[in-house]
Each structure stands twice: as C-alpha cells, then as structure tokens.
Coordinates of C-alpha atoms and ligand atoms in Angstrom, one line a residue:
X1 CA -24.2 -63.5 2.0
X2 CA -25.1 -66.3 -0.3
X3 CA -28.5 -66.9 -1.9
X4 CA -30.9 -68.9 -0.6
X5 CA -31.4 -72.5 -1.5
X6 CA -34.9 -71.5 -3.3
X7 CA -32.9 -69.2 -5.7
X8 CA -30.0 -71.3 -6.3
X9 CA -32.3 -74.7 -7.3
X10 CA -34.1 -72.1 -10.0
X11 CA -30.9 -70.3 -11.6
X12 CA -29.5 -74.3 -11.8
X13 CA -32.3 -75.2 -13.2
X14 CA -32.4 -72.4 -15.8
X15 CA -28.3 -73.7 -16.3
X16 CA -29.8 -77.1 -16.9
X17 CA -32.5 -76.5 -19.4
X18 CA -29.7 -74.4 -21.8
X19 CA -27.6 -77.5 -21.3
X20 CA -30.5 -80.2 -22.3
X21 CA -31.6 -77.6 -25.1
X22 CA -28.0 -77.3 -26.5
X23 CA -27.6 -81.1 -26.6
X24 CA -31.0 -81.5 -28.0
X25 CA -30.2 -78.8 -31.1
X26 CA -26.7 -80.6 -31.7
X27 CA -28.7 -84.0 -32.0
X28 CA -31.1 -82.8 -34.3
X29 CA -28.2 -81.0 -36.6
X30 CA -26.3 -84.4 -36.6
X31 CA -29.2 -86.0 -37.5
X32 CA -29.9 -83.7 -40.7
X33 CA -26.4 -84.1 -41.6
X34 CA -25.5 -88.0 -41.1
X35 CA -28.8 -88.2 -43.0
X36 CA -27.4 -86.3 -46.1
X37 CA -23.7 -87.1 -46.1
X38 CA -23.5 -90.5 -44.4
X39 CA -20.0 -90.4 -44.0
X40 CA -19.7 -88.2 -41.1
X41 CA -21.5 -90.7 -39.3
X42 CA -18.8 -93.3 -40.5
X43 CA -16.4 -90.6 -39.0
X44 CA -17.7 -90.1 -35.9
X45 CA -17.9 -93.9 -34.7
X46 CA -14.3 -94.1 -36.2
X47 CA -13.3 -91.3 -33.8
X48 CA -15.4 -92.8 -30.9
X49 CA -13.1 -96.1 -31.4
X50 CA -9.8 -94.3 -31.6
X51 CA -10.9 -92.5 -28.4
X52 CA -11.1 -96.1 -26.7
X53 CA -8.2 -97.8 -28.2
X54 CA -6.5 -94.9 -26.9
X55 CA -7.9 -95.1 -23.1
X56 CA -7.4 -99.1 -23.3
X57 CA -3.5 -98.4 -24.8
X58 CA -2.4 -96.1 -21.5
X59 CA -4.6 -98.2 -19.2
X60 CA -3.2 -101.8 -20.3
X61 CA -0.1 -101.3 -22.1
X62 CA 3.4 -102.5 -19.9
X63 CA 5.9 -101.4 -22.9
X64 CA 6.8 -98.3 -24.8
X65 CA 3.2 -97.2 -25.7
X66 CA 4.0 -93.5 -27.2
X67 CA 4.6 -95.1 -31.0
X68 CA 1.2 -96.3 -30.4
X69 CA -0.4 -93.3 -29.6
X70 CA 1.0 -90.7 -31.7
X71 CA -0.6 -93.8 -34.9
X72 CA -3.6 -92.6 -33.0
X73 CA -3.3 -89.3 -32.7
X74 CA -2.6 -88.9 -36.5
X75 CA -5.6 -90.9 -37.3
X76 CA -7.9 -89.5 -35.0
X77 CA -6.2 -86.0 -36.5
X78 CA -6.8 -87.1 -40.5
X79 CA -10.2 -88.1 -39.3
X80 CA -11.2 -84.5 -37.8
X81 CA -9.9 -82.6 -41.2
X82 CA -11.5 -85.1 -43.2
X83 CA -14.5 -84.4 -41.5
X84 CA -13.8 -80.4 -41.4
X85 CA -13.2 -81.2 -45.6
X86 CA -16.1 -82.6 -45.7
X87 CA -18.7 -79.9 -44.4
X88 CA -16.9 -77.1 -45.9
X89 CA -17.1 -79.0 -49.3
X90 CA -21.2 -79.2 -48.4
X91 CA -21.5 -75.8 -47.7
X92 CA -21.7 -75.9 -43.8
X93 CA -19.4 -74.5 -41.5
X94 CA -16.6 -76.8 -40.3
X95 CA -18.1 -76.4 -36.2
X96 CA -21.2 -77.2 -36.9
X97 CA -21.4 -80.5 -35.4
X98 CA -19.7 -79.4 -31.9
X99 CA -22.1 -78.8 -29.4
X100 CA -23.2 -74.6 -29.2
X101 CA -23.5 -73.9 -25.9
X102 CA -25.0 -71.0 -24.1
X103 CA -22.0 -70.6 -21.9
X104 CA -18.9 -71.7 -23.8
X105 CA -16.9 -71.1 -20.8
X106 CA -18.4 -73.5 -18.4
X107 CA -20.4 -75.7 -21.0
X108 CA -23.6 -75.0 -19.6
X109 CA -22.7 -76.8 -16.4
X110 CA -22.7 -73.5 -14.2
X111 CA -19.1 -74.2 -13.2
X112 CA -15.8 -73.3 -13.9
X113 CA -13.5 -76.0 -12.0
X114 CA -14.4 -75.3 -8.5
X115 CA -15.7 -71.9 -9.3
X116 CA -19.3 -70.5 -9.8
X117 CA -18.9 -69.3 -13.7
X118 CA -20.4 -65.9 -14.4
X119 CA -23.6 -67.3 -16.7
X120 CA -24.7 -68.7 -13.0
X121 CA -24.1 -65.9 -11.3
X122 CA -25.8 -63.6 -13.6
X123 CA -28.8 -66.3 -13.9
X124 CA -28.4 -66.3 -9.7
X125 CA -29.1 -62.3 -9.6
X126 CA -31.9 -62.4 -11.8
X127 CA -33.5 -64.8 -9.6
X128 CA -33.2 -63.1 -6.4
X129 CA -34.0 -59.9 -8.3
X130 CA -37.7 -61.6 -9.5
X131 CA -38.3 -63.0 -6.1
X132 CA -37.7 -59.0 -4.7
X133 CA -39.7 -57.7 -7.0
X134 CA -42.6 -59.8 -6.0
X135 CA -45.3 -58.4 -4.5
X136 CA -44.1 -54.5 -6.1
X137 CA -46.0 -53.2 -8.8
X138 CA -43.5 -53.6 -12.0
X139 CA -46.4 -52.4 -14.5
X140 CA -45.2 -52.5 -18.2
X141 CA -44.3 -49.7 -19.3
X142 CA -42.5 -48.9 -22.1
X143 CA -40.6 -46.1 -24.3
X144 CA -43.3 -46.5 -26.9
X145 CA -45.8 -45.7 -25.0
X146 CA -44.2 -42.8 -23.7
X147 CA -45.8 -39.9 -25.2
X148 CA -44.0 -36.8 -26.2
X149 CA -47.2 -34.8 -27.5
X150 CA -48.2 -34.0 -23.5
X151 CA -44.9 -32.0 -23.4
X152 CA -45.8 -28.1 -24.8
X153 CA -43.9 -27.7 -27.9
X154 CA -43.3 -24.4 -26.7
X155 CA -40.2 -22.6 -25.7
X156 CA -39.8 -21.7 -21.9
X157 CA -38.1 -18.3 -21.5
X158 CA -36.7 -19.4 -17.9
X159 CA -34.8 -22.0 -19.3
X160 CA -34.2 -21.0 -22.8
X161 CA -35.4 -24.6 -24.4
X162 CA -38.1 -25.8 -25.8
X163 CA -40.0 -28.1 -23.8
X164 CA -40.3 -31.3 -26.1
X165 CA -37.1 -31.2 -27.2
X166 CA -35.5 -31.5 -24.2
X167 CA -38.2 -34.1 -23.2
X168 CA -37.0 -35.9 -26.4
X169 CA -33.5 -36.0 -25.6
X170 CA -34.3 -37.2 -21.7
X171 CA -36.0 -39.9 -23.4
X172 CA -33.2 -40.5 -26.1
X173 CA -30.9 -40.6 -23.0
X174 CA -33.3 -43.2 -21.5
X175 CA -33.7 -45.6 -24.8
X176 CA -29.5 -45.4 -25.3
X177 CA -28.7 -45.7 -21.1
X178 CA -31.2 -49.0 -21.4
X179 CA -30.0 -50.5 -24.6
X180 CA -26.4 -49.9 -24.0
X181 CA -26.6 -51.2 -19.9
X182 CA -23.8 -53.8 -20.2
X183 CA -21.7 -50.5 -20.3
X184 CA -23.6 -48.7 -17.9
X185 CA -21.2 -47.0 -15.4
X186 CA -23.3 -44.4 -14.6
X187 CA -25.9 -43.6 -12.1
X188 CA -28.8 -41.8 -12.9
X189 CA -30.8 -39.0 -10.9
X190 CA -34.4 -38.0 -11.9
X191 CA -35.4 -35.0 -10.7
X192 CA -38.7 -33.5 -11.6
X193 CA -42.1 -32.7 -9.8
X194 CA -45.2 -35.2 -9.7
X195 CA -46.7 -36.8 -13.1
X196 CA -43.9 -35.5 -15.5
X197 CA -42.8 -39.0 -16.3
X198 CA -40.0 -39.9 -14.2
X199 CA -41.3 -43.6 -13.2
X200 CA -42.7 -44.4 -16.5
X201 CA -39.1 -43.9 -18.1
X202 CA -37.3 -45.3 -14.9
X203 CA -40.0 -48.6 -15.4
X204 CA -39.2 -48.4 -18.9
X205 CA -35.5 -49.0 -18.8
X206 CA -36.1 -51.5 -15.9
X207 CA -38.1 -53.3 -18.5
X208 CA -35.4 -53.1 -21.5
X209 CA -32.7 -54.5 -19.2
X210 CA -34.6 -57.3 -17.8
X211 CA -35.3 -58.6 -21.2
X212 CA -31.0 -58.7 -21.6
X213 CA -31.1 -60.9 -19.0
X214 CA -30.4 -58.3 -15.8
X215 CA -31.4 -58.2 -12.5
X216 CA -33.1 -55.3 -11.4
X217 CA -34.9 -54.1 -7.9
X218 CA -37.9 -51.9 -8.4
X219 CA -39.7 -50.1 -5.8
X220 CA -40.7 -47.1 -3.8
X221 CA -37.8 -45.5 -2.1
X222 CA -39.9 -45.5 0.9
X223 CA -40.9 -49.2 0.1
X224 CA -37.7 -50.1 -0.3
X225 CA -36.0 -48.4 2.8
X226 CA -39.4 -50.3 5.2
X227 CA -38.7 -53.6 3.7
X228 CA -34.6 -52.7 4.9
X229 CA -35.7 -51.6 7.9
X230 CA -37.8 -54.5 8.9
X231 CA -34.8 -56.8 7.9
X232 CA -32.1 -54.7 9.9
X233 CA -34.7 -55.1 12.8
X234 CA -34.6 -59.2 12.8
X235 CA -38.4 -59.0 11.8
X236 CA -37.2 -61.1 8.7
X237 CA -33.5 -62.8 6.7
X238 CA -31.7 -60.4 4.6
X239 CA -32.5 -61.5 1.4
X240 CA -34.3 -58.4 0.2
X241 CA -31.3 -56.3 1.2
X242 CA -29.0 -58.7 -0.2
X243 CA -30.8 -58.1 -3.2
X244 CA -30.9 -54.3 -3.3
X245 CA -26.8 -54.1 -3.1
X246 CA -26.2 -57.1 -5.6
X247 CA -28.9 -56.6 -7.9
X248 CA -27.1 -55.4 -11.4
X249 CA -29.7 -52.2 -11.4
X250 CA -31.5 -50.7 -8.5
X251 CA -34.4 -48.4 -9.2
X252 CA -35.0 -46.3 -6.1
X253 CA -38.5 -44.3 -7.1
X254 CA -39.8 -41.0 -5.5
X255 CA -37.0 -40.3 -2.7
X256 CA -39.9 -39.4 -0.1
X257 CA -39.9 -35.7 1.4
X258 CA -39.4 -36.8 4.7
X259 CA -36.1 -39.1 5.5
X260 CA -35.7 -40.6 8.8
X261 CA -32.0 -40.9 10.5
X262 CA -32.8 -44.8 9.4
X263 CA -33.7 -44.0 5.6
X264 CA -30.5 -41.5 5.1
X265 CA -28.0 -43.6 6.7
X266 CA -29.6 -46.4 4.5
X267 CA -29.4 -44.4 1.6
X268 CA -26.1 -43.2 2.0
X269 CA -24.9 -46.9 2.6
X270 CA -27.2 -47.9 -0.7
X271 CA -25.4 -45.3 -3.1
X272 CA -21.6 -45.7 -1.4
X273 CA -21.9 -49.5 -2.1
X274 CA -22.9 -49.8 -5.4
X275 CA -20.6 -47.5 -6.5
X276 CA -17.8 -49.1 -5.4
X277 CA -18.9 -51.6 -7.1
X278 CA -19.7 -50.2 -10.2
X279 CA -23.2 -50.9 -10.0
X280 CA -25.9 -48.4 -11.0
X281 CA -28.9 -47.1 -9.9
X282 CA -31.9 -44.6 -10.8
X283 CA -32.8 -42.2 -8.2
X284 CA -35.9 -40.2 -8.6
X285 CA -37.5 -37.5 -7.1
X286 CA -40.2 -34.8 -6.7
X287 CA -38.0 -32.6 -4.6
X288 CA -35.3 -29.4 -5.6
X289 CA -32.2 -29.8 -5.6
X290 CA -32.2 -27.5 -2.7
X291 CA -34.9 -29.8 -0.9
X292 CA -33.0 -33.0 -1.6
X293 CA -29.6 -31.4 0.4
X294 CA -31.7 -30.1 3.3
X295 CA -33.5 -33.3 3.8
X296 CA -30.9 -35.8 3.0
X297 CA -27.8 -33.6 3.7
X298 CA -24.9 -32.6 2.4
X299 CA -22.9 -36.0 1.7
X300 CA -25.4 -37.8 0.1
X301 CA -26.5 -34.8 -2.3
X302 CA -22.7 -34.4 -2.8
X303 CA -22.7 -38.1 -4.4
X304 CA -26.2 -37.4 -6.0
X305 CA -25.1 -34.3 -7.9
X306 CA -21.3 -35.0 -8.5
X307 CA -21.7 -38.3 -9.7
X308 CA -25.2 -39.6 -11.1
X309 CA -26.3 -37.9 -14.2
X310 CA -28.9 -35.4 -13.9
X311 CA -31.9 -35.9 -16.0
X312 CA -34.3 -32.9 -15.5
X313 CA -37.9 -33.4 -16.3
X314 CA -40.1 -30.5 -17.0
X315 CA -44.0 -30.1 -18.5
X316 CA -46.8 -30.0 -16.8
X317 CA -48.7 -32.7 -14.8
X318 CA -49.6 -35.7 -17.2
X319 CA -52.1 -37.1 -15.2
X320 CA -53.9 -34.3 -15.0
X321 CA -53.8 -33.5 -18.8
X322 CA -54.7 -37.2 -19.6
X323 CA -58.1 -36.8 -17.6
X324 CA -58.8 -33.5 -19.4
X325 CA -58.0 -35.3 -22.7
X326 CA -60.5 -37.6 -21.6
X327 CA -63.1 -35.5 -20.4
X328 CA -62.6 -33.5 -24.2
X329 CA -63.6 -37.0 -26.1
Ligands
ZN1 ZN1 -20.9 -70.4 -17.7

C-alpha cells in the first residue's frame, strides 16, 4: 500500500529543506574561501567556461571534434588539481568546495533514477509513524529518569539474584538495544506484573530511536489491535495498519488479559510479518508465561518465547512506592 499524499508532500518536503540547506552551507563556504584565496574563484569561472566550450564543441562541431576535447579535458583536469593544490596548500581539505549532501546517494533529490532512494523512504516512515502516533500518549520518558533506587537491593532467595542488579542489567540491555537499533534484529518481550517499569523503558527506547531518525508506533496493545479492527471493518483507510507493519519499531504495550479470536489472529499476523522482515518489536505484558500461552495459544507464545528476548522485570509496584515516598516528605 503506498502512503498517502499528506505523508509523502511532508517526507519531500523534509528531502527539500536538506537540499536548500546543503546548497546554502556550500555557498557560504565558497564565499569564505573565494574571499581569502581569490584564485579559486578565478578557477571556478575557468571551469564553468570549459564546461560550455565543451557542450557548444559536440553540439556545433561537423569535423573530427575528439582533439578538441581531450585540450579540454586536460585543462579542465589541470584546473581541478590546481584547485585541489591549492586548498590543501591552505590547510583545507581538497572536497571542501563540493556540495555535502545529506544523502550522497541521491543528492538530496529523494531519487535514485526512477527509484525512491532509501533517505525518502526512511523520512516517508517516520512520517506515517508521527501521524500514528497522534492522538496516543508518547510521554517523555527517559533512561535517566529511570530510577534504580525503587528496586530492593536485596537478594531474592527464589531467584538467586539480587533485585537491582538484575534491574540494572534490564536497563543496560535497554540503553545498548536503543543506541545500537540500526543493528537491531531482535525482538523484545517484557514480561513483568503492573508498575515494575516495563512501559517507562519500552517509551524510553521509543524515544532514543526516534531521535536516530526511526519510525516507531506506540500504543496500547489493546489500542492498537481497536484502531486494526476498526480499519479491517471499513470504518476507516488502512493507514494506521499500514503503519504498524512498516514502521521500523512497533511498541505493542500491556498485551491485555483477555484476547479476542480478532486480537490473536491480529497478533499472530503482527509478529509473523515483521519478522520476515526483520523488523522488531517490544511486546509487554503483565501476564505469566503460563497466562500468555493459555490466552494467546500455543503458536504465538511459541514465537514469543523462541524468538524475542526475554527481559524479566521484578520489584515491587513503583507506583505505589512513589505515593508512600510522597506521603513520607
Ligand atoms: Zn537519498
């Protein structure tokens, strides 16, 4: 399905403004430049000229014209390494004057021949992801203000760790998964009971990779599988679900305790998808691992178990301990 026309006028636009700004910085670097060493000025309206004598030479010439234009090649040659000379003998690189676009592959134009380049379609997914996200609470949270200290540095005998440490390292996991996501080839599943942290970490990385530039869907699993459901039902276009399978992150939060046939099938179709296509998601949930195969059944805890990474989150409710803090001061 493509993207709407809304979402392809803003990631153009986006492709646009790069272009404009690259343009604008090379001016303003030739500017400096001619200013201080007015040679390479000299040198490029030489190579502008050599550039049309060579255009009018194919265009007009009836006789032989390739003694002609290999003269011009070599000057227009001796021009550039004079030019190259001349930087390097200032103390600049020898590029510095060619234009430093944000894409080098397409020049900031979006496209790639007849091809959509890969900076558009990135910018094209981020787009759809903002416009999915509307409307859903993507609060700001972050890893620094995730807080270790409501974690009991104590050691629990049924799982033979301490608390906080392990914590620590969930979070570690967290910070590296987020900072690393260009690599990302792996799912991950949350599995915890209420207030233990799961969607401020999960918000957390959603925040890190949006500032790289990647688009990612946040929302309620149950949100998330409604907003499907209404689409699959005509009641509105498919963008949103278009979204949820392209998006370069899904965050699917609190898996609800009660799935309907809709919601697993969805799921299923969700997870099966995106891994095929090497996209990953975050699942999390309140329920077992026992809970999660009796309600969702065996082939999608199957997938959730053999393939995602299991990040276990244990403590004891944060909200709770944040009001008592509170009602302490
Ligand atoms: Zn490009």
């Amino acid at each position: 399905m493509p993207y709407d026309s809304e979402v392809f006028a803003a990631a153009l636009r986006r492709v646009e403004q790069r272009r404009a700004q690259a343009i604008q910085e090379n001016e303003r670097i030739k500017y400096e430049l001619y200013k201080k060493i007015p040679r390479l000025a000299e040198i490029e309206r030489e190579l502008a000229e050599t550039g049309i004598k060579v255009a009018k030479e194919i265009l007009n010439s009836s006789g032989d014209t390739s003694s002609k234009l290999e003269k011009l090649r070599s000057q227009n040659l001796s021009l550039q390494a004079e030019r190259a000379e001349l930087l390097v003998a200032n103390g600049y690189p020898k590029e510095i004057l060619a234009i430093n676009y944000f894409c080098p592959k397409c020049h900031d134009t979006g496209y790639c021949g007849d091809s959509v380049c890969d900076c558009l379609r990135a910018l094209l997914r981020e787009e759809a992801c903002k416009r999915a996200n509307a409307g859903s609470p993507l609060p700001l949270f972050t890893f620094d203000t995730f807080d270790l200290s409501y974690y009991p540095d104590e050691h629990d005998d049924r799982f033979d760790f301490n608390v906080r440490w392990h914590m620590e390292k969930v979070l570690n996991h967290c910070k590296n998964y987020a900072a690393d996501f260009k690599h990302a080839d792996t799912s991950l599943l949350m599995l915890g009971k209420t207030g233990l942290g799961k969607t401020h970490l999960a918000l957390s990385i959603a925040n890190a990779v949006i500032e790289q530039g990647f688009g990612v869907v946040y929302d309620t699993a149950q949100n998330i599988f409604m907003k499907m459901e209404d689409e699959n039902f005509g009641r509105s276009d498919k963008k949103y679900t278009f979204s949820v399978f392209d998006c370069d992150l899904l965050i699917l939060d609190e898996l609800p305790d009660y799935a309907s046939p809709f919601a697993v099938n969805t799921l299923y179709n969700i997870i099966n998808t995106r891994m095929l296509h090497h996209r990953p998601m975050i699942v999390s949930t309140n329920l077992t691992e026992k809970e999660l195969e009796s309600r969702y059944g065996e082939r999608i805890f199957s997938r959730l178990i053999g393939e995602f990474k299991l990040l276990k989150f244990f403590g004891s409710d944060i909200r709770q301990l944040k009001l008592r803090r509170k009602a302490n001061c």
